[in-house]
């Protein structure tokens, strides 16, 4: 309970820091939400600034923002008339989350599977082809892969739709494009950790007992070899959820990634803040949950953590 | 318990074992993919049909910022609303102003009072459109609390600017409904461009009841009442907006299309792919790298665009304070080569500032009437540069071309950089910045040479000419000329088209003699349109396309 309270406090503090830093940097960069190639008459600009309280002193804007934030109100978008940041997030996050979850599930299952096979068939063709694929998946940027997938499956073969979101067919290509890199990474991670585990004494003991190879791998080796992958899952979720912009853009998926980039080009202040705060809060919450799970799984972590904090 | 304990029950173990032994896993994986792909077939094939049902699938290439006519400012937003609304007037395929909701109109002899007679037109919910609807809508656009960016489009109206700035009263704005079908507007001073503005979205009427009822009427398709050829059915953000024929439209007999799907896909390459696989019929942008390959295909349609691409010189900095330097630079580039080899979308070299497509007093084209206002002339350019003190470019101060990050701007800047180097012996460097940083630097005159573009607000050369009045908000070059200012004021104070146009011709000549800006080319509109799609109007400014008369063959 004490731990829970402390952690919540740390998260709140970190969020406050995120808001403050984003707010400061955002107002430091040149431009503004109403900058345009055509000069607006001063009267018009004044009306606009008044409407969005941009003519208030910055500390007031900052204070107002914090107060609204505590009420859960992220404010209106300056650029997208009459859409609130809350509604933007409510509409686009579920899409990103669905795409992200698919990619995470795919990369975990495919990565662990491929890595294990590669380790078991070390220095044979299976190993070489898996590792070659992994190197490829690791080094090809997602926008190239996305373009390639679209070219092959949507343009040449015409078996899958090129873009948009809503049906499961439309989810296939973006999921593949998004999952490629983490799959490759997990496969490599899995392979090396599996190789290491397979040389342990207890594996030899198991073999000496005459257990089947399959049983040894699944029952004795995998649970230990998997640990580095589990550790990687946290950053993986973060990377997939924040890194989906390019894939979402290419496949015209209406997710949250675009708002991250778009809001900055537009200087859509409330959206920049809202999306950043939302992501930070989400990631901190995930980490918190993961830590709680660790504690539930392994009592040793609990005692350690308490001492350190 | 971990997920893996669950995974290894006895049955599974044996199953996996068999697969592993036989090395069949890859086969399994491959067959799985094939199954997925095979069942995926349904999705795309379905999109192929539909052309028979008078449906056009069009990609406007971005999510609109708003579909509230009073607040919109973007071309995509305007294009969507053009299908949904009719103003008092509407442009036809020859870019002539035609009656729309207004059946006829009269302009007083002094050019100040416009009296519009409205026809019996209806909203998409069947209710009649009254003159009072226009009064309500225009005053709404002007209200300071609406904070409309384009409210200034109405500043020609007497009392409008005062009301918008808060110093005048709503009642004093000279927009009056004489009766249900008669609308009278009085202008501050003569402005022949006002009539064309009544076809522009800021001046569209909006449905009063829904506007007063709440703020989300224009984000909710169910509440979106309009008065144009089409009405809104659905709006999936960042995906598509679906419109269908508006049966209550006064001119519904001439609308052949039943359905218009407007896609909001910003990835131009993805749209190009969808166009090629029959999932789109029309996209108003062509990927830059595909233009050369598409050149001879009928699907690539190139329409004129009344916009100019030019470079600004900062005349407050040396050596650009010297008119000879500015002229020398402008004369020393080969625009034809640039247009033919770098841009390749049929752009026209610009040797004057006002683009083609504006009517002169005699009804002919403003640009064609005067032709080029300067020549590309290498010998002359070298001479001017030598006179300015930089023979063969010697001692020319280091200058930088500023542009916002964009592949096309970069290519153009590189070409011009090469031409200046080769032709004049001048070295300039290039700098690209993010859009808003670029705008900021241009505004604060923190540049030597800056790339720029301009498209008109209304179909009149004044939209270009009044940019460069001394200290004007869109001037940004530091240049000023009393005679120029006088000519602009003169043109703005008369309703005599002949005198207006003459003053603007003279002003443009001064601008080109002094060359604070270097014209590069006049834009074109390149779009991808399936050959089966007919009768789409592609306006030269303000909107990408008008589907009112469009149909599928």
Tab-separated table of C-alpha atoms in Angstrom, chain A:
chain	number	residue	atom	x	y	z
A	1	UNK	CA	0.000	0.000	0.000
A	2	UNK	CA	2.772	2.389	0.903
A	3	UNK	CA	4.549	1.416	-2.282
A	4	UNK	CA	1.405	2.014	-4.285
A	5	UNK	CA	1.041	5.482	-2.827
A	6	UNK	CA	4.685	6.364	-3.438
A	7	UNK	CA	4.542	5.220	-7.020
A	8	UNK	CA	1.394	7.248	-7.719
A	9	UNK	CA	3.113	10.288	-6.341
A	10	UNK	CA	6.166	9.751	-8.551
A	11	UNK	CA	3.927	9.370	-11.582
A	12	UNK	CA	2.053	12.574	-10.791
A	13	UNK	CA	5.334	14.409	-10.374
A	14	UNK	CA	6.718	13.036	-13.618
A	15	UNK	CA	3.542	14.031	-15.446
A	16	UNK	CA	3.779	17.529	-14.091
A	17	UNK	CA	7.351	17.703	-15.371
A	18	UNK	CA	6.251	16.470	-18.781
A	19	UNK	CA	3.522	19.123	-18.975
A	20	UNK	CA	5.835	21.892	-17.873
A	21	UNK	CA	8.637	20.977	-20.244
A	22	UNK	CA	6.333	20.452	-23.207
A	23	UNK	CA	4.587	23.719	-22.487
A	24	UNK	CA	7.866	25.618	-22.320
A	25	UNK	CA	9.456	24.108	-25.407
A	26	UNK	CA	6.260	24.459	-27.379
A	27	UNK	CA	6.081	28.173	-26.741
A	28	UNK	CA	9.783	28.622	-27.434
A	29	UNK	CA	9.679	27.384	-31.015
A	30	UNK	CA	8.698	30.003	-33.592
A	31	UNK	CA	5.266	30.139	-35.150
A	32	UNK	CA	1.796	29.669	-33.763
A	33	UNK	CA	-1.480	27.948	-34.551
A	34	UNK	CA	-2.689	30.811	-36.718
A	35	UNK	CA	0.498	31.526	-38.644
A	36	UNK	CA	-0.097	31.478	-42.377
A	37	UNK	CA	1.424	32.598	-45.622
A	38	UNK	CA	-1.304	35.199	-45.889
A	39	UNK	CA	-1.175	37.951	-43.344
A	40	UNK	CA	-4.329	38.120	-41.270
A	41	UNK	CA	-5.755	41.534	-40.437
A	42	UNK	CA	-4.863	42.482	-36.858
A	43	UNK	CA	-8.525	42.593	-35.839
A	44	UNK	CA	-8.999	38.987	-36.921
A	45	UNK	CA	-5.898	37.801	-35.149
A	46	UNK	CA	-7.025	39.538	-31.978
A	47	UNK	CA	-10.431	37.831	-32.143
A	48	UNK	CA	-8.773	34.460	-32.626
A	49	UNK	CA	-6.343	34.940	-29.780
A	50	UNK	CA	-9.113	36.104	-27.526
A	51	UNK	CA	-11.218	33.083	-28.329
A	52	UNK	CA	-8.441	30.661	-27.476
A	53	UNK	CA	-7.041	32.761	-24.594
A	54	UNK	CA	-3.719	33.053	-26.384
A	55	UNK	CA	-3.421	36.696	-25.415
A	56	UNK	CA	-3.386	35.838	-21.723
A	57	UNK	CA	0.056	35.952	-20.125
A	58	UNK	CA	1.840	32.603	-20.447
A	59	UNK	CA	1.768	31.839	-16.720
A	60	UNK	CA	-2.034	32.240	-16.782
A	61	UNK	CA	-2.324	29.922	-19.788
A	62	UNK	CA	-0.104	27.446	-17.982
A	63	UNK	CA	-2.110	27.664	-14.768
A	64	UNK	CA	-5.420	27.322	-16.607
A	65	UNK	CA	-4.082	24.329	-18.450
A	66	UNK	CA	-3.021	22.562	-15.262
A	67	UNK	CA	-6.389	23.209	-13.640
A	68	UNK	CA	-8.270	21.899	-16.675
A	69	UNK	CA	-5.929	18.944	-16.895
A	70	UNK	CA	-6.758	17.934	-13.345
A	71	UNK	CA	-10.403	17.978	-14.335
A	72	UNK	CA	-9.514	15.696	-17.229
A	73	UNK	CA	-10.226	18.399	-19.803
A	74	UNK	CA	-7.468	18.652	-22.395
A	75	UNK	CA	-9.034	21.622	-24.128
A	76	UNK	CA	-10.153	22.342	-27.699
A	77	UNK	CA	-7.989	21.860	-30.766
A	78	UNK	CA	-6.956	25.199	-32.261
A	79	UNK	CA	-6.696	23.825	-35.744
A	80	UNK	CA	-9.561	21.386	-35.956
A	81	UNK	CA	-12.566	23.510	-35.240
A	82	UNK	CA	-14.834	22.184	-32.539
A	83	UNK	CA	-12.994	18.992	-31.930
A	84	UNK	CA	-11.652	18.628	-28.441
A	85	UNK	CA	-8.370	16.948	-27.669
A	86	UNK	CA	-10.339	14.488	-25.553
A	87	UNK	CA	-12.472	13.503	-28.530
A	88	UNK	CA	-9.442	13.248	-30.816
A	89	UNK	CA	-7.749	10.868	-28.381
A	90	UNK	CA	-10.962	8.957	-27.749
A	91	UNK	CA	-11.393	8.403	-31.479
A	92	UNK	CA	-7.850	7.634	-32.516
A	93	UNK	CA	-6.314	5.835	-29.558
A	94	UNK	CA	-8.481	2.704	-29.827
A	95	UNK	CA	-7.334	2.359	-33.437
A	96	UNK	CA	-3.671	2.691	-32.519
A	97	UNK	CA	-4.178	0.341	-29.597
A	98	UNK	CA	-5.813	-2.291	-31.788
A	99	UNK	CA	-3.106	-2.066	-34.427
A	100	UNK	CA	-0.418	-1.982	-31.751
A	101	UNK	CA	-1.778	-5.004	-29.899
A	102	UNK	CA	-1.915	-7.014	-33.109
A	103	UNK	CA	1.662	-6.078	-33.861
A	104	UNK	CA	2.791	-6.881	-30.326
A	105	UNK	CA	1.100	-10.277	-30.283
A	106	UNK	CA	2.502	-11.081	-33.707
A	107	UNK	CA	6.034	-9.974	-32.917
A	108	UNK	CA	6.084	-11.798	-29.581
A	109	UNK	CA	4.792	-15.071	-30.945
A	110	UNK	CA	6.704	-15.008	-34.208
A	111	UNK	CA	9.877	-13.666	-32.582
A	112	UNK	CA	9.976	-16.170	-29.740
A	113	UNK	CA	9.135	-18.995	-32.068
A	114	UNK	CA	11.686	-18.102	-34.722
A	115	UNK	CA	14.394	-17.372	-32.154
A	116	UNK	CA	13.866	-20.728	-30.481
A	117	UNK	CA	14.005	-22.600	-33.772
A	118	UNK	CA	17.172	-20.758	-34.730
A	119	UNK	CA	18.812	-21.692	-31.441
A	120	UNK	CA	17.770	-25.331	-31.691
A	121	UNK	CA	19.021	-25.565	-35.253
A	122	UNK	CA	22.121	-23.508	-34.646
A	123	UNK	CA	24.395	-23.114	-37.672
A	124	UNK	CA	22.041	-24.975	-39.918
A	125	UNK	CA	19.972	-23.582	-42.754
A	126	UNK	CA	17.005	-22.839	-40.501
A	127	UNK	CA	19.232	-20.762	-38.273
A	128	UNK	CA	20.842	-18.951	-41.179
A	129	UNK	CA	17.601	-18.146	-42.949
A	130	UNK	CA	15.902	-16.960	-39.774
A	131	UNK	CA	18.851	-14.787	-38.849
A	132	UNK	CA	19.115	-13.416	-42.374
A	133	UNK	CA	15.436	-12.508	-42.246
A	134	UNK	CA	15.895	-10.996	-38.805
A	135	UNK	CA	18.799	-8.860	-39.977
A	136	UNK	CA	16.665	-7.700	-42.857
A	137	UNK	CA	13.710	-6.940	-40.620
A	138	UNK	CA	16.006	-5.124	-38.267
A	139	UNK	CA	17.637	-2.902	-40.849
A	140	UNK	CA	14.835	-2.158	-43.298
A	141	UNK	CA	13.036	0.975	-42.134
A	142	UNK	CA	9.313	0.543	-41.614
A	143	UNK	CA	8.359	2.996	-44.353
A	144	UNK	CA	10.325	1.016	-46.944
A	145	UNK	CA	8.785	-2.219	-45.756
A	146	UNK	CA	5.317	-0.649	-45.711
A	147	UNK	CA	5.781	0.568	-49.272
A	148	UNK	CA	7.077	-2.805	-50.355
A	149	UNK	CA	4.230	-4.707	-48.736
A	150	UNK	CA	1.725	-2.389	-50.315
A	151	UNK	CA	3.390	-2.735	-53.697
A	152	UNK	CA	3.383	-6.528	-53.589
A	153	UNK	CA	0.070	-7.346	-51.923
A	154	UNK	CA	-2.090	-4.390	-52.852
A	155	UNK	CA	-0.689	-3.334	-56.211
A	156	UNK	CA	0.818	-6.408	-57.902
A	157	UNK	CA	-1.229	-9.250	-56.428
A	158	UNK	CA	-4.218	-7.137	-55.456
A	159	UNK	CA	-5.182	-9.478	-52.663
A	160	UNK	CA	-5.296	-6.940	-49.856
A	161	UNK	CA	-6.587	-3.352	-49.709
A	162	UNK	CA	-3.874	-0.672	-49.852
A	163	UNK	CA	-5.203	1.490	-47.090
A	164	UNK	CA	-7.832	2.636	-44.651
A	165	UNK	CA	-9.120	0.947	-41.542
A	166	UNK	CA	-12.154	-1.027	-40.480
A	167	UNK	CA	-11.972	-4.567	-41.842
A	168	UNK	CA	-9.502	-7.256	-40.838
A	169	UNK	CA	-8.031	-7.304	-44.347
A	170	UNK	CA	-7.074	-3.689	-43.858
A	171	UNK	CA	-5.247	-4.599	-40.651
A	172	UNK	CA	-2.941	-7.206	-42.196
A	173	UNK	CA	-0.390	-5.029	-43.967
A	174	UNK	CA	0.027	-2.351	-41.294
A	175	UNK	CA	0.389	-5.055	-38.653
A	176	UNK	CA	3.118	-6.788	-40.655
A	177	UNK	CA	4.918	-3.519	-41.312
A	178	UNK	CA	4.738	-2.517	-37.679
A	179	UNK	CA	5.699	-5.919	-36.294
A	180	UNK	CA	8.730	-6.546	-38.503
A	181	UNK	CA	11.314	-4.721	-36.445
A	182	UNK	CA	10.312	-5.968	-32.992
A	183	UNK	CA	9.940	-9.501	-34.379
A	184	UNK	CA	13.477	-9.388	-35.689
A	185	UNK	CA	14.770	-7.999	-32.431
A	186	UNK	CA	12.933	-10.560	-30.318
A	187	UNK	CA	14.111	-13.401	-32.546
A	188	UNK	CA	17.736	-12.380	-32.073
A	189	UNK	CA	17.269	-11.856	-28.361
A	190	UNK	CA	15.543	-15.177	-28.021
A	191	UNK	CA	18.163	-17.041	-30.020
A	192	UNK	CA	21.122	-15.861	-27.987
A	193	UNK	CA	19.427	-16.306	-24.660
A	194	UNK	CA	18.196	-19.757	-25.652
A	195	UNK	CA	21.686	-20.784	-26.757
A	196	UNK	CA	23.017	-19.721	-23.418
A	197	UNK	CA	20.360	-21.561	-21.466
A	198	UNK	CA	20.784	-24.735	-23.504
A	199	UNK	CA	24.372	-25.002	-22.310
A	200	UNK	CA	23.404	-24.893	-18.658
A	201	UNK	CA	24.005	-27.882	-16.432
A	202	UNK	CA	20.367	-28.457	-15.624
A	203	UNK	CA	19.565	-28.895	-19.297
A	204	UNK	CA	22.282	-31.532	-19.505
A	205	UNK	CA	20.738	-33.177	-16.445
A	206	UNK	CA	17.361	-33.143	-18.096
A	207	UNK	CA	18.807	-34.690	-21.224
A	208	UNK	CA	20.601	-37.284	-19.133
A	209	UNK	CA	17.266	-38.197	-17.578
A	210	UNK	CA	16.148	-39.103	-21.081
A	211	UNK	CA	13.430	-36.484	-21.426
A	212	UNK	CA	12.326	-35.687	-24.933
A	213	UNK	CA	14.022	-32.724	-26.578
A	214	UNK	CA	10.736	-30.955	-27.052
A	215	UNK	CA	9.826	-31.328	-23.396
A	216	UNK	CA	13.213	-29.998	-22.325
A	217	UNK	CA	12.932	-26.962	-24.534
A	218	UNK	CA	9.419	-26.027	-23.602
A	219	UNK	CA	9.463	-26.970	-19.950
A	220	UNK	CA	12.987	-26.195	-18.816
A	221	UNK	CA	14.707	-23.924	-21.295
A	222	UNK	CA	11.975	-21.592	-22.527
A	223	UNK	CA	10.784	-20.159	-19.213
A	224	UNK	CA	14.338	-19.105	-18.395
A	225	UNK	CA	15.350	-18.023	-21.874
A	226	UNK	CA	12.256	-15.879	-22.169
A	227	UNK	CA	13.222	-13.440	-19.402
A	228	UNK	CA	15.137	-10.925	-21.571
A	229	UNK	CA	12.153	-10.835	-23.917
A	230	UNK	CA	9.776	-10.107	-21.053
A	231	UNK	CA	12.007	-7.250	-19.981
A	232	UNK	CA	11.950	-5.963	-23.534
A	233	UNK	CA	8.135	-5.974	-23.668
A	234	UNK	CA	7.853	-2.655	-21.817
A	235	UNK	CA	9.984	-0.638	-24.228
A	236	UNK	CA	8.437	-2.639	-27.085
A	237	UNK	CA	4.951	-1.426	-26.266
A	238	UNK	CA	6.251	2.092	-26.001
A	239	UNK	CA	8.068	1.850	-29.313
A	240	UNK	CA	5.119	0.380	-31.149
A	241	UNK	CA	2.629	2.851	-29.786
A	242	UNK	CA	4.751	5.896	-30.413
A	243	UNK	CA	6.517	4.677	-33.505
A	244	UNK	CA	3.424	3.847	-35.471
A	245	UNK	CA	3.233	7.244	-37.138
A	246	UNK	CA	4.902	6.249	-40.395
A	247	UNK	CA	2.936	3.038	-40.769
A	248	UNK	CA	-0.323	4.766	-39.881
A	249	UNK	CA	0.420	7.501	-42.381
A	250	UNK	CA	1.236	5.160	-45.262
A	251	UNK	CA	-1.752	2.898	-44.714
A	252	UNK	CA	-4.076	5.791	-43.867
A	253	UNK	CA	-4.897	4.327	-40.474
A	254	UNK	CA	-6.687	6.955	-38.363
A	255	UNK	CA	-4.591	6.377	-35.264
A	256	UNK	CA	-3.008	8.593	-32.654
A	257	UNK	CA	0.490	8.575	-34.186
A	258	UNK	CA	-0.334	11.210	-36.792
A	259	UNK	CA	-1.489	13.683	-34.165
A	260	UNK	CA	1.906	13.549	-32.535
A	261	UNK	CA	3.564	14.862	-35.674
A	262	UNK	CA	0.739	16.890	-37.152
A	263	UNK	CA	0.078	18.872	-33.998
A	264	UNK	CA	3.661	20.058	-33.922
A	265	UNK	CA	3.665	21.207	-37.559
A	266	UNK	CA	0.364	22.949	-36.899
A	267	UNK	CA	1.518	24.366	-33.564
A	268	UNK	CA	-1.790	23.087	-32.292
A	269	UNK	CA	-0.735	23.728	-28.698
A	270	UNK	CA	-3.471	21.886	-26.859
A	271	UNK	CA	-3.119	18.825	-29.060
A	272	UNK	CA	0.666	18.738	-28.612
A	273	UNK	CA	0.242	18.890	-24.843
A	274	UNK	CA	-2.732	16.558	-24.746
A	275	UNK	CA	-1.156	13.821	-26.814
A	276	UNK	CA	2.160	14.033	-24.993
A	277	UNK	CA	0.522	13.938	-21.587
A	278	UNK	CA	-1.691	11.070	-22.636
A	279	UNK	CA	1.197	9.005	-23.942
A	280	UNK	CA	3.333	9.691	-20.900
A	281	UNK	CA	0.522	8.817	-18.527
A	282	UNK	CA	-0.240	5.684	-20.495
A	283	UNK	CA	3.346	4.483	-20.500
A	284	UNK	CA	3.871	5.241	-16.841
A	285	UNK	CA	0.709	3.373	-16.032
A	286	UNK	CA	1.848	0.385	-18.079
A	287	UNK	CA	5.203	0.347	-16.336
A	288	UNK	CA	3.445	0.551	-13.028
A	289	UNK	CA	1.256	-2.405	-13.892
A	290	UNK	CA	4.235	-4.406	-15.127
A	291	UNK	CA	6.057	-3.708	-11.865
A	292	UNK	CA	3.043	-4.756	-9.845
A	293	UNK	CA	2.868	-7.949	-11.891
A	294	UNK	CA	6.546	-8.642	-11.263
A	295	UNK	CA	5.922	-8.256	-7.597
A	296	UNK	CA	3.036	-10.649	-7.723
A	297	UNK	CA	5.151	-13.142	-9.648
A	298	UNK	CA	8.363	-12.862	-7.751
A	299	UNK	CA	8.496	-11.897	-4.068
A	300	UNK	CA	12.226	-11.143	-4.299
A	301	UNK	CA	11.591	-8.125	-6.545
A	302	UNK	CA	9.165	-6.709	-4.032
A	303	UNK	CA	11.607	-6.616	-1.148
A	304	UNK	CA	14.379	-5.260	-3.346
A	305	UNK	CA	12.222	-2.523	-4.735
A	306	UNK	CA	11.054	-1.397	-1.350
A	307	UNK	CA	14.568	-1.091	-0.078
A	308	UNK	CA	15.679	0.954	-3.037
A	309	UNK	CA	12.720	3.310	-2.938
